[in-house]
XYZ file of N, CA, C and O in Angstrom:
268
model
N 0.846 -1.185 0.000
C 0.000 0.000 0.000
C 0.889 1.244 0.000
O 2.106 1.167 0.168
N 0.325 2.235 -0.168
C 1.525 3.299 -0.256
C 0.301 4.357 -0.141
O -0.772 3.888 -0.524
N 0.258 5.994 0.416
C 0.295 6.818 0.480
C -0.144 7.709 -0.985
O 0.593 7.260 -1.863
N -0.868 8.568 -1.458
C -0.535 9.501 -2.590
C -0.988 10.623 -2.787
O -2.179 10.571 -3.096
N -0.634 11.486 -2.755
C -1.056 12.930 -3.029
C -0.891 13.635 -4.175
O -0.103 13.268 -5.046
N -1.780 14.940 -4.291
C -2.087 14.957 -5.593
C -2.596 16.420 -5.383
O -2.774 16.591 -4.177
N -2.917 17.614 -6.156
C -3.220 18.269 -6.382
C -5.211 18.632 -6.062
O -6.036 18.040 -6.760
N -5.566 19.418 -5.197
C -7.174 18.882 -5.576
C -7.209 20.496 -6.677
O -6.762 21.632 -6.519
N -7.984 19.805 -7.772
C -8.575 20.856 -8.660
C -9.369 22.052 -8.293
O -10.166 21.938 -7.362
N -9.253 23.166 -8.899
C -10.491 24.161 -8.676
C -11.645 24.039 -9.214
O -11.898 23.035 -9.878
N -12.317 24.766 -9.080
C -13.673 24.832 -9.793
C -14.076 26.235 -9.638
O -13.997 26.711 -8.506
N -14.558 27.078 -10.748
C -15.407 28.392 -10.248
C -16.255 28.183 -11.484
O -15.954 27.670 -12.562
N -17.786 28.889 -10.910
C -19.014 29.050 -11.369
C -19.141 30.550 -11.614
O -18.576 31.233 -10.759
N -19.830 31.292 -12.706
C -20.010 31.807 -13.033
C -20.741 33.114 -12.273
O -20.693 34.319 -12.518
N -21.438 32.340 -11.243
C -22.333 33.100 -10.488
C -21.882 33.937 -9.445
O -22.596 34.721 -8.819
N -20.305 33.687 -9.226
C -19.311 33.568 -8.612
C -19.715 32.890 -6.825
O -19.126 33.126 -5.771
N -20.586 32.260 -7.017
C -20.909 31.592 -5.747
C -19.803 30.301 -5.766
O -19.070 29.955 -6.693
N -19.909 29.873 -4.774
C -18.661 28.730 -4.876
C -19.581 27.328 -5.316
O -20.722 27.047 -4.950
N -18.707 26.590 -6.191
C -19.504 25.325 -6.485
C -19.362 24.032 -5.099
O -18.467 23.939 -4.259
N -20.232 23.418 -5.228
C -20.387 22.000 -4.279
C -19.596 21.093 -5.059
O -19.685 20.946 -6.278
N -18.625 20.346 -4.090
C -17.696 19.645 -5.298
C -17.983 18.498 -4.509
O -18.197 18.471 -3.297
N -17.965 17.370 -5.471
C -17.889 16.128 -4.696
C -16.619 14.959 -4.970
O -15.740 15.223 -5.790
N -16.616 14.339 -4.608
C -15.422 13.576 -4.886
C -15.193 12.290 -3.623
O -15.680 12.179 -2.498
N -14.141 11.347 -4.470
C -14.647 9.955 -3.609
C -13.180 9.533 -2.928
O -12.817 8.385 -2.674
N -12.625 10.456 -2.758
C -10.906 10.144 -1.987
C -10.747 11.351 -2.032
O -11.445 11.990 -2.820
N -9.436 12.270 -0.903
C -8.641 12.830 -0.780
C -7.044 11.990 -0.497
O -6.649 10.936 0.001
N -6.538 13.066 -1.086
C -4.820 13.088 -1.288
C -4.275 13.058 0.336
O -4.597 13.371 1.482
N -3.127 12.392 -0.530
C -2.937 11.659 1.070
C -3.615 10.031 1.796
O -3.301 9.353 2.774
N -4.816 9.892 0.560
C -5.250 8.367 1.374
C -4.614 7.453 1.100
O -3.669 7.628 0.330
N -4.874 6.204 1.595
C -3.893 4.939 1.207
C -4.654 4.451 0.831
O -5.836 4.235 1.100
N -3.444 4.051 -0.423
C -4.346 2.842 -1.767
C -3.642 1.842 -1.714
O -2.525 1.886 -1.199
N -4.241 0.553 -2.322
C -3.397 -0.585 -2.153
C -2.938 -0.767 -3.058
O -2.903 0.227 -3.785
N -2.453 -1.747 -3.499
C -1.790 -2.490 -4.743
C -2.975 -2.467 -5.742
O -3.926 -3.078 -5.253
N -3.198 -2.059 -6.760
C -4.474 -1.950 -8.016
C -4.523 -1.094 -8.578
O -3.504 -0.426 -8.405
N -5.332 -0.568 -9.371
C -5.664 1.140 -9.605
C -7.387 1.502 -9.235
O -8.342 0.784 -8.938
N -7.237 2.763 -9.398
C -8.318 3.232 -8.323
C -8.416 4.528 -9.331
O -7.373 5.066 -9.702
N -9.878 5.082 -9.826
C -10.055 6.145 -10.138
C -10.738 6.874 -9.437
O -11.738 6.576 -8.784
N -10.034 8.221 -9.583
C -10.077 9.447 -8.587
C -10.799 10.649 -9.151
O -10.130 11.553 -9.651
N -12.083 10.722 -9.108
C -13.244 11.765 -9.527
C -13.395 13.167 -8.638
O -13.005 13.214 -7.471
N -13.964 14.230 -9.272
C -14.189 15.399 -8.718
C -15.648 15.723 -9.715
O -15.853 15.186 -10.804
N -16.400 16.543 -9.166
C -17.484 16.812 -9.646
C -17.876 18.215 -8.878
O -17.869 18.413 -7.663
N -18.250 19.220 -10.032
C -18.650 20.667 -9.392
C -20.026 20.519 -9.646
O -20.359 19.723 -10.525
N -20.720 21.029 -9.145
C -22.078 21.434 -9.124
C -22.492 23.029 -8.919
O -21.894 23.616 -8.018
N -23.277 23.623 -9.537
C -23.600 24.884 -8.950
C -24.619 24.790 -7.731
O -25.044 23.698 -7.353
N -25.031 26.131 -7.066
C -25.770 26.255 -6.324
C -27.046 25.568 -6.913
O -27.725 25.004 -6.055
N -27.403 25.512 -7.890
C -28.933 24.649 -8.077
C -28.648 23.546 -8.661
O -29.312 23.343 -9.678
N -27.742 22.593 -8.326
C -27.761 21.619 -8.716
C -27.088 20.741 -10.098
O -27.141 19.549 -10.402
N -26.426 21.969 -10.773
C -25.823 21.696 -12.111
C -25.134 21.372 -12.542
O -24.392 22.354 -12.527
N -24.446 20.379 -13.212
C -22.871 19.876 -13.045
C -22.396 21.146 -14.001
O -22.956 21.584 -15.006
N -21.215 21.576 -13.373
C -20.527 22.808 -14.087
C -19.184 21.916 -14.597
O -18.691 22.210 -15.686
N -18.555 20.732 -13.728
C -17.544 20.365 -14.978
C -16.891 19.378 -13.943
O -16.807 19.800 -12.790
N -16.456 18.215 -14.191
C -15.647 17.025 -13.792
C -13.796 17.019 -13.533
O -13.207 17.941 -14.099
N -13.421 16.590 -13.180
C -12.054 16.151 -12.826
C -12.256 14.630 -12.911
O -13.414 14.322 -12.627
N -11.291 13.362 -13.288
C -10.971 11.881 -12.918
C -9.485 11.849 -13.449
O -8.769 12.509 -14.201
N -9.411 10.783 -12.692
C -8.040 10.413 -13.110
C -7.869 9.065 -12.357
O -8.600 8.757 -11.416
N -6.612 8.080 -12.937
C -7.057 7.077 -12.198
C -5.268 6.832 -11.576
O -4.181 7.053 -12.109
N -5.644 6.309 -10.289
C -4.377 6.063 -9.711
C -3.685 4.694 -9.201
O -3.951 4.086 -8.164
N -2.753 4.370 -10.163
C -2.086 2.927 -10.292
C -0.924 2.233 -9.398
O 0.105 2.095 -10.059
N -0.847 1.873 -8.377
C 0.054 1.391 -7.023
C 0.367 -0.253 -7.508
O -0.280 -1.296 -7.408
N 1.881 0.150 -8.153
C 2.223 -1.236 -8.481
C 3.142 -1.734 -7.357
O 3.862 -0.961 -6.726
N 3.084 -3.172 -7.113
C 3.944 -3.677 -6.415
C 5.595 -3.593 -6.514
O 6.116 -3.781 -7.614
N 6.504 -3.275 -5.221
C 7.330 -3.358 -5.801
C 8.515 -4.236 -5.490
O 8.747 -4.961 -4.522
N 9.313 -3.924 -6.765
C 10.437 -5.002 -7.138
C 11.719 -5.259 -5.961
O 12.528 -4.343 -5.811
N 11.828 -6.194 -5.360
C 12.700 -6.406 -4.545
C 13.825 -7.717 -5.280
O 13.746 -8.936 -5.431
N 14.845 -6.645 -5.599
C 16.290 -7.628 -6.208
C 16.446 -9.004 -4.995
O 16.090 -9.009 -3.816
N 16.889 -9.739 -5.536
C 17.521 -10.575 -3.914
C 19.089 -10.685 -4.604
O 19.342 -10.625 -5.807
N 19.854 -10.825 -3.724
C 21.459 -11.262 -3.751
C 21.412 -12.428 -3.159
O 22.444 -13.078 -2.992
């Protein structure tokens, strides 16, 4: 498992009210060995999707030489 951080995206709405963002991990959580996609979603004040973020995040096992 390992640790990963990442940038969280902005979002601004037009209305200049701040958008409701949703999203299904923060940076910094621990992921295991797999990949895992990492979503953001803005919404305006009434409900509107104003625009997405994903990305997906890949934790490969790692290589241990032996002597």
């Amino acid at each position: 498992s390992e640790r990963v951080q990442w940038v969280i995206p902005e979002f601004l709405d037009n209305s200049n009210k701040l958008p409701i963002i949703e999203h299904n991990t923060n940076p910094g959580a621990l992921f295991y060995i797999g990949e895992v996609f990492v979503y953001y979603v803005a919404r305006d004040q009434s409900g509107n999707v104003n625009d997405s973020c994903a990305f997906k995040v890949h934790v490969k096992r790692k290589r241990v030489d032996a002597y």
